[in-house]
PDB file of C-alpha atoms in Angstrom:
ATOM      1  CA  MET M   1       0.000   0.000   0.000  1.00  0.00           C
ATOM      2  CA  ALA M   2       1.701   3.230  -1.173  1.00  0.00           C
ATOM      3  CA  VAL M   3       0.821   6.660   0.108  1.00  0.00           C
ATOM      4  CA  GLU M   4       0.332   9.372  -2.479  1.00  0.00           C
ATOM      5  CA  GLN M   5       3.072  12.019  -2.444  1.00  0.00           C
ATOM      6  CA  HIS M   6       2.052  14.946  -0.293  1.00  0.00           C
ATOM      7  CA  LYS M   7       3.346  17.582   2.073  1.00  0.00           C
ATOM      8  CA  HIS M   8       1.849  19.147   5.159  1.00  0.00           C
ATOM      9  CA  CYS M   9       0.278  22.556   5.706  1.00  0.00           C
ATOM     10  CA  PRO M  10       2.821  24.773   7.530  1.00  0.00           C
ATOM     11  CA  VAL M  11       0.051  26.216   9.714  1.00  0.00           C
ATOM     12  CA  CYS M  12      -2.096  23.286  10.825  1.00  0.00           C
ATOM     13  CA  GLY M  13      -0.155  20.229   9.636  1.00  0.00           C
ATOM     14  CA  SER M  14      -2.913  18.736   7.462  1.00  0.00           C
ATOM     15  CA  PRO M  15      -1.766  16.700   4.463  1.00  0.00           C
ATOM     16  CA  ILE M  16      -2.014  18.686   1.218  1.00  0.00           C
ATOM     17  CA  PRO M  17      -1.053  18.084  -2.433  1.00  0.00           C
ATOM     18  CA  MET M  18       2.511  18.909  -3.451  1.00  0.00           C
ATOM     19  CA  LYS M  19       1.408  21.875  -5.575  1.00  0.00           C
ATOM     20  CA  GLU M  20      -0.572  23.577  -2.803  1.00  0.00           C
ATOM     21  CA  ARG M  21       0.980  25.971  -0.311  1.00  0.00           C
ATOM     22  CA  VAL M  22      -1.657  25.741   2.448  1.00  0.00           C
ATOM     23  CA  CYS M  23      -4.840  23.767   2.994  1.00  0.00           C
ATOM     24  CA  SER M  24      -7.408  26.565   3.295  1.00  0.00           C
ATOM     25  CA  PRO M  25      -7.941  30.326   2.990  1.00  0.00           C
ATOM     26  CA  ASP M  26      -7.886  30.570   6.798  1.00  0.00           C
ATOM     27  CA  CYS M  27      -4.436  28.991   6.927  1.00  0.00           C
ATOM     28  CA  GLN M  28      -3.338  31.318   4.115  1.00  0.00           C
ATOM     29  CA  LYS M  29      -4.331  34.334   6.230  1.00  0.00           C
ATOM     30  CA  VAL M  30      -2.500  32.960   9.272  1.00  0.00           C
ATOM     31  CA  LEU M  31       0.609  32.231   7.177  1.00  0.00           C
ATOM     32  CA  GLU M  32       0.624  35.734   5.667  1.00  0.00           C
ATOM     33  CA  GLN M  33       0.233  37.322   9.116  1.00  0.00           C
ATOM     34  CA  ASN M  34       3.094  35.212  10.493  1.00  0.00           C
ATOM     35  CA  GLN M  35       5.306  36.243   7.578  1.00  0.00           C
ATOM     36  CA  LYS M  36       4.481  39.938   8.176  1.00  0.00           C
ATOM     37  CA  ASN M  37       5.343  39.552  11.858  1.00  0.00           C
ATOM     38  CA  ILE M  38       8.655  37.863  11.029  1.00  0.00           C
ATOM     39  CA  LYS M  39       9.543  40.591   8.531  1.00  0.00           C
ATOM     40  CA  LYS M  40       8.671  43.303  11.076  1.00  0.00           C
ATOM     41  CA  SER M  41      10.773  41.599  13.763  1.00  0.00           C
ATOM     42  CA  ARG M  42      13.771  41.289  11.430  1.00  0.00           C
ATOM     43  CA  MET M  43      13.546  44.952  10.444  1.00  0.00           C
ATOM     44  CA  MET M  44      13.357  46.000  14.100  1.00  0.00           C
ATOM     45  CA  LEU M  45      16.361  43.824  14.952  1.00  0.00           C
ATOM     46  CA  PHE M  46      18.291  45.286  12.016  1.00  0.00           C
ATOM     47  CA  GLY M  47      17.404  48.805  13.216  1.00  0.00           C
ATOM     48  CA  VAL M  48      18.558  48.078  16.766  1.00  0.00           C
ATOM     49  CA  ILE M  49      21.847  46.624  15.523  1.00  0.00           C
ATOM     50  CA  ILE M  50      22.466  49.710  13.348  1.00  0.00           C
ATOM     51  CA  LEU M  51      21.634  51.950  16.316  1.00  0.00           C
ATOM     52  CA  PHE M  52      24.124  50.118  18.556  1.00  0.00           C
ATOM     53  CA  ILE M  53      26.815  50.343  15.875  1.00  0.00           C
ATOM     54  CA  LEU M  54      26.228  54.083  15.512  1.00  0.00           C
ATOM     55  CA  VAL M  55      26.352  54.647  19.285  1.00  0.00           C
ATOM     56  CA  TRP M  56      29.508  52.527  19.543  1.00  0.00           C
ATOM     57  CA  ALA M  57      31.144  54.443  16.678  1.00  0.00           C
ATOM     58  CA  TYR M  58      30.220  57.764  18.292  1.00  0.00           C
ATOM     59  CA  PHE M  59      31.826  56.810  21.602  1.00  0.00           C
ATOM     60  CA  MET M  60      34.865  55.279  19.923  1.00  0.00           C
ATOM     61  CA  PHE M  61      35.684  58.263  17.715  1.00  0.00           C
ATOM     62  CA  PHE M  62      34.303  61.321  19.536  1.00  0.00           C
ATOM     63  CA  LYS M  63      34.987  60.661  23.215  1.00  0.00           C
TER      64      LYS M  63
END
């Protein structure tokens, strides 16, 4: 007995066809929101790192 090739929905874990990204429109909304949150977090982290580098450079070269 062979199981048809499939993958799992990244949101809920339900089996889905290989060509599909998610299993339902609800999971699509959740996935898009998660991706927006991840992008926002990365941008904030990048901003904080740049801020620390600028503060460090200021104290290294002007004090």
